[in-house]
PDB file of C-alpha atoms in Angstrom:
ATOM      1  CA  MET T   1      80.309 115.070 112.673  1.00 38.00           C
ATOM      2  CA  ARG T   2      76.956 114.808 110.924  1.00 41.00           C
ATOM      3  CA  ASP T   3      76.499 112.048 108.359  1.00 47.00           C
ATOM      4  CA  GLN T   4      76.111 113.721 104.958  1.00 49.00           C
ATOM      5  CA  ARG T   5      75.310 110.586 103.017  1.00 55.00           C
ATOM      6  CA  PRO T   6      72.155 110.765 100.918  1.00 57.00           C
ATOM      7  CA  SER T   7      69.183 108.594 101.661  1.00 52.00           C
ATOM      8  CA  ALA T   8      69.274 105.655  99.257  1.00 44.00           C
ATOM      9  CA  THR T   9      65.489 105.514  99.282  1.00 51.00           C
ATOM     10  CA  THR T  10      65.044 109.083  98.079  1.00 72.00           C
ATOM     11  CA  LEU T  11      67.994 109.890  95.813  1.00 93.00           C
ATOM     12  CA  ARG T  12      68.253 107.708  92.726  1.00 97.00           C
ATOM     13  CA  VAL T  13      70.970 108.114  90.083  1.00 98.00           C
ATOM     14  CA  LEU T  14      70.956 106.532  86.629  1.00 99.00           C
ATOM     15  CA  ILE T  15      74.385 106.013  85.040  1.00 99.00           C
ATOM     16  CA  ALA T  16      74.435 105.524  81.257  1.00 98.00           C
ATOM     17  CA  ASP T  17      77.781 104.434  79.821  1.00 97.00           C
ATOM     18  CA  ASP T  18      78.653 101.768  77.263  1.00 96.00           C
ATOM     19  CA  ASN T  19      81.809 100.752  79.133  1.00 96.00           C
ATOM     20  CA  GLY T  20      80.789  98.096  81.643  1.00 96.00           C
ATOM     21  CA  ASP T  21      83.816  98.598  83.895  1.00 97.00           C
ATOM     22  CA  THR T  22      83.197 102.342  84.061  1.00 96.00           C
ATOM     23  CA  ARG T  23      79.503 101.855  84.801  1.00 96.00           C
ATOM     24  CA  GLU T  24      80.237  99.354  87.541  1.00 98.00           C
ATOM     25  CA  MET T  25      82.975 101.452  89.160  1.00 98.00           C
ATOM     26  CA  TYR T  26      80.792 104.567  89.373  1.00 98.00           C
ATOM     27  CA  ALA T  27      77.706 102.600  90.421  1.00 98.00           C
ATOM     28  CA  LEU T  28      79.567 100.823  93.223  1.00 98.00           C
ATOM     29  CA  TYR T  29      81.037 104.051  94.558  1.00 98.00           C
ATOM     30  CA  LEU T  30      77.805 106.043  94.416  1.00 98.00           C
ATOM     31  CA  ASN T  31      75.995 103.145  96.071  1.00 96.00           C
ATOM     32  CA  MET T  32      78.683 102.989  98.755  1.00 96.00           C
ATOM     33  CA  VAL T  33      78.132 106.666  99.618  1.00 95.00           C
ATOM     34  CA  GLY T  34      74.385 106.149  99.854  1.00 94.00           C
ATOM     35  CA  TYR T  35      72.740 106.662  96.470  1.00 96.00           C
ATOM     36  CA  SER T  36      70.375 104.199  94.875  1.00 96.00           C
ATOM     37  CA  VAL T  37      71.997 103.513  91.495  1.00 98.00           C
ATOM     38  CA  ASP T  38      70.684 102.035  88.260  1.00 98.00           C
ATOM     39  CA  THR T  39      72.700 101.614  85.079  1.00 99.00           C
ATOM     40  CA  ALA T  40      72.166 101.603  81.326  1.00 98.00           C
ATOM     41  CA  GLU T  41      74.591 100.552  78.597  1.00 97.00           C
ATOM     42  CA  ASP T  42      73.308 102.831  75.835  1.00 97.00           C
ATOM     43  CA  GLY T  43      71.074 105.824  75.241  1.00 97.00           C
ATOM     44  CA  HIS T  44      68.036 103.748  74.355  1.00 97.00           C
ATOM     45  CA  GLU T  45      68.207 101.787  77.601  1.00 98.00           C
ATOM     46  CA  ALA T  46      68.816 105.041  79.509  1.00 98.00           C
ATOM     47  CA  ILE T  47      65.576 106.510  78.144  1.00 98.00           C
ATOM     48  CA  LEU T  48      63.582 103.388  79.021  1.00 98.00           C
ATOM     49  CA  LYS T  49      64.989 103.265  82.552  1.00 98.00           C
ATOM     50  CA  ALA T  50      64.584 107.009  83.121  1.00 98.00           C
ATOM     51  CA  ARG T  51      60.920 106.794  82.110  1.00 98.00           C
ATOM     52  CA  ALA T  52      60.298 103.758  84.315  1.00 98.00           C
ATOM     53  CA  LEU T  53      62.389 104.690  87.360  1.00 97.00           C
ATOM     54  CA  ARG T  54      62.259 108.513  87.356  1.00 97.00           C
ATOM     55  CA  PRO T  55      65.766 109.009  88.784  1.00 98.00           C
ATOM     56  CA  ASP T  56      66.693 112.215  90.572  1.00 96.00           C
ATOM     57  CA  LEU T  57      69.682 112.634  88.251  1.00 97.00           C
ATOM     58  CA  VAL T  58      71.189 111.011  85.151  1.00 98.00           C
ATOM     59  CA  VAL T  59      74.925 110.661  84.485  1.00 98.00           C
ATOM     60  CA  MET T  60      75.236 110.322  80.698  1.00 96.00           C
ATOM     61  CA  ASP T  61      78.189 109.351  78.527  1.00 94.00           C
ATOM     62  CA  LEU T  62      77.945 111.080  75.151  1.00 89.00           C
ATOM     63  CA  GLN T  63      79.403 108.447  72.851  1.00 89.00           C
ATOM     64  CA  MET T  64      77.433 105.201  73.085  1.00 92.00           C
ATOM     65  CA  PRO T  65      76.120 102.632  70.594  1.00 89.00           C
ATOM     66  CA  LYS T  66      72.518 102.398  69.387  1.00 91.00           C
ATOM     67  CA  LEU T  67      71.633 105.888  70.617  1.00 93.00           C
ATOM     68  CA  ASP T  68      74.285 108.395  71.659  1.00 91.00           C
ATOM     69  CA  GLY T  69      74.125 110.529  74.776  1.00 92.00           C
ATOM     70  CA  TRP T  70      73.100 113.746  73.005  1.00 90.00           C
ATOM     71  CA  ALA T  71      70.137 112.038  71.345  1.00 93.00           C
ATOM     72  CA  ALA T  72      69.146 110.412  74.628  1.00 96.00           C
ATOM     73  CA  ILE T  73      69.365 113.749  76.464  1.00 95.00           C
ATOM     74  CA  ARG T  74      67.206 115.438  73.812  1.00 93.00           C
ATOM     75  CA  GLU T  75      64.654 112.624  74.074  1.00 96.00           C
ATOM     76  CA  LEU T  76      64.543 112.872  77.869  1.00 96.00           C
ATOM     77  CA  GLN T  77      64.118 116.648  77.629  1.00 93.00           C
ATOM     78  CA  SER T  78      61.241 116.276  75.145  1.00 95.00           C
ATOM     79  CA  ARG T  79      59.116 114.072  77.421  1.00 95.00           C
ATOM     80  CA  PRO T  80      57.080 115.689  80.201  1.00 95.00           C
ATOM     81  CA  GLU T  81      57.802 112.848  82.628  1.00 95.00           C
ATOM     82  CA  THR T  82      61.603 113.147  82.258  1.00 96.00           C
ATOM     83  CA  ALA T  83      62.182 116.762  81.213  1.00 93.00           C
ATOM     84  CA  ALA T  84      62.955 117.965  84.742  1.00 93.00           C
ATOM     85  CA  ILE T  85      65.599 115.315  85.448  1.00 95.00           C
ATOM     86  CA  PRO T  86      69.024 116.990  85.605  1.00 94.00           C
ATOM     87  CA  VAL T  87      71.822 115.439  83.555  1.00 96.00           C
ATOM     88  CA  ILE T  88      75.562 115.347  84.183  1.00 96.00           C
ATOM     89  CA  VAL T  89      77.532 114.670  81.009  1.00 92.00           C
ATOM     90  CA  LEU T  90      80.497 112.359  81.505  1.00 89.00           C
ATOM     91  CA  THR T  91      82.692 112.344  78.416  1.00 83.00           C
ATOM     92  CA  GLY T  92      86.159 111.620  77.150  1.00 81.00           C
ATOM     93  CA  HIS T  93      85.794 114.397  74.589  1.00 74.00           C
ATOM     94  CA  ASP T  94      86.721 118.030  75.110  1.00 72.00           C
ATOM     95  CA  PHE T  95      83.588 119.901  76.136  1.00 67.00           C
ATOM     96  CA  LYS T  96      84.080 123.071  74.077  1.00 67.00           C
ATOM     97  CA  ALA T  97      82.525 126.394  75.041  1.00 60.00           C
ATOM     98  CA  TYR T  98      80.321 126.303  71.934  1.00 55.00           C
ATOM     99  CA  LEU T  99      78.636 123.145  73.267  1.00 68.00           C
ATOM    100  CA  LYS T 100      77.605 124.757  76.549  1.00 68.00           C
ATOM    101  CA  PRO T 101      74.501 126.635  75.286  1.00 71.00           C
ATOM    102  CA  ALA T 102      73.196 123.494  73.585  1.00 72.00           C
ATOM    103  CA  ALA T 103      73.966 121.461  76.690  1.00 76.00           C
ATOM    104  CA  LEU T 104      72.101 123.883  78.952  1.00 71.00           C
ATOM    105  CA  ALA T 105      69.119 123.885  76.604  1.00 72.00           C
ATOM    106  CA  ALA T 106      69.118 120.077  76.693  1.00 75.00           C
ATOM    107  CA  GLY T 107      68.943 119.895  80.486  1.00 76.00           C
ATOM    108  CA  VAL T 108      72.635 119.337  81.191  1.00 90.00           C
ATOM    109  CA  VAL T 109      73.576 120.838  84.556  1.00 90.00           C
ATOM    110  CA  SER T 110      77.236 119.847  84.619  1.00 90.00           C
ATOM    111  CA  TYR T 111      79.922 117.896  82.832  1.00 86.00           C
ATOM    112  CA  LEU T 112      82.963 115.901  83.828  1.00 90.00           C
ATOM    113  CA  MET T 113      85.844 114.759  81.684  1.00 89.00           C
ATOM    114  CA  LYS T 114      86.969 111.131  81.651  1.00 89.00           C
ATOM    115  CA  PRO T 115      88.968 109.780  83.270  1.00 90.00           C
ATOM    116  CA  CYS T 116      87.085 110.906  86.349  1.00 93.00           C
ATOM    117  CA  PHE T 117      87.656 109.614  89.860  1.00 97.00           C
ATOM    118  CA  PRO T 118      84.521 108.170  91.480  1.00 98.00           C
ATOM    119  CA  GLU T 119      84.921 110.625  94.368  1.00 98.00           C
ATOM    120  CA  GLN T 120      84.819 113.525  91.908  1.00 97.00           C
ATOM    121  CA  LEU T 121      81.634 112.173  90.330  1.00 98.00           C
ATOM    122  CA  ALA T 122      80.046 111.731  93.773  1.00 97.00           C
ATOM    123  CA  ARG T 123      80.870 115.352  94.685  1.00 97.00           C
ATOM    124  CA  GLU T 124      79.364 116.598  91.431  1.00 96.00           C
ATOM    125  CA  VAL T 125      76.250 114.453  91.833  1.00 97.00           C
ATOM    126  CA  GLY T 126      75.776 115.847  95.334  1.00 95.00           C
ATOM    127  CA  ALA T 127      76.312 119.424  94.152  1.00 94.00           C
ATOM    128  CA  CYS T 128      73.855 119.028  91.284  1.00 93.00           C
ATOM    129  CA  LEU T 129      71.195 117.459  93.486  1.00 91.00           C
ATOM    130  CA  THR T 130      71.410 120.298  96.006  1.00 87.00           C
ATOM    131  CA  ALA T 131      71.759 123.176  93.508  1.00 76.00           C
ATOM    132  CA  PRO T 132      68.640 125.103  92.504  1.00 69.00           C
ATOM    133  CA  ARG T 133      67.371 123.568  89.242  1.00 59.00           C
ATOM    134  CA  ASN T 134      67.324 126.902  87.412  1.00 46.00           C
ATOM    135  CA  ARG T 135      71.074 127.401  87.707  1.00 45.00           C
ATOM    136  CA  ALA T 136      73.769 125.112  86.412  1.00 48.00           C
ATOM    137  CA  THR T 137      76.704 124.196  88.602  1.00 47.00           C
ATOM    138  CA  SER T 138      80.038 125.906  88.165  1.00 46.00           C
ATOM    139  CA  ALA T 139      81.384 123.018  86.087  1.00 54.00           C
ATOM    140  CA  LEU T 140      79.246 124.066  83.142  1.00 52.00           C
TER     141      LEU T 140
END
């Protein structure tokens, strides 16, 4: 069977979540399956790290202190150096149908509801990184 693990040197994921345990759990699992993972504890830190590190994908919680996920996503989308980075929203809130157009316009390619198993996040990260950028995954 062929190894389907990503190359840690080429696929970098940034996880932004204010819950330290959640961040660590997802980071450890994604790292274990081969991704290079960086973390941020709020939207402001996520923007700074995304600009500096240029991750291949951002996993963004929506409700965070200092700067929430929506504001951080809009900021990333507004900057030429980060606008093309796909974003997976990870939220404990119901992702209503009326939010989907705004999410797509903001660069969101998928969303997952908390609680979310690390394996589920890893599958979605993999799907989003292999999907053509001009089409969102089925989760959105």
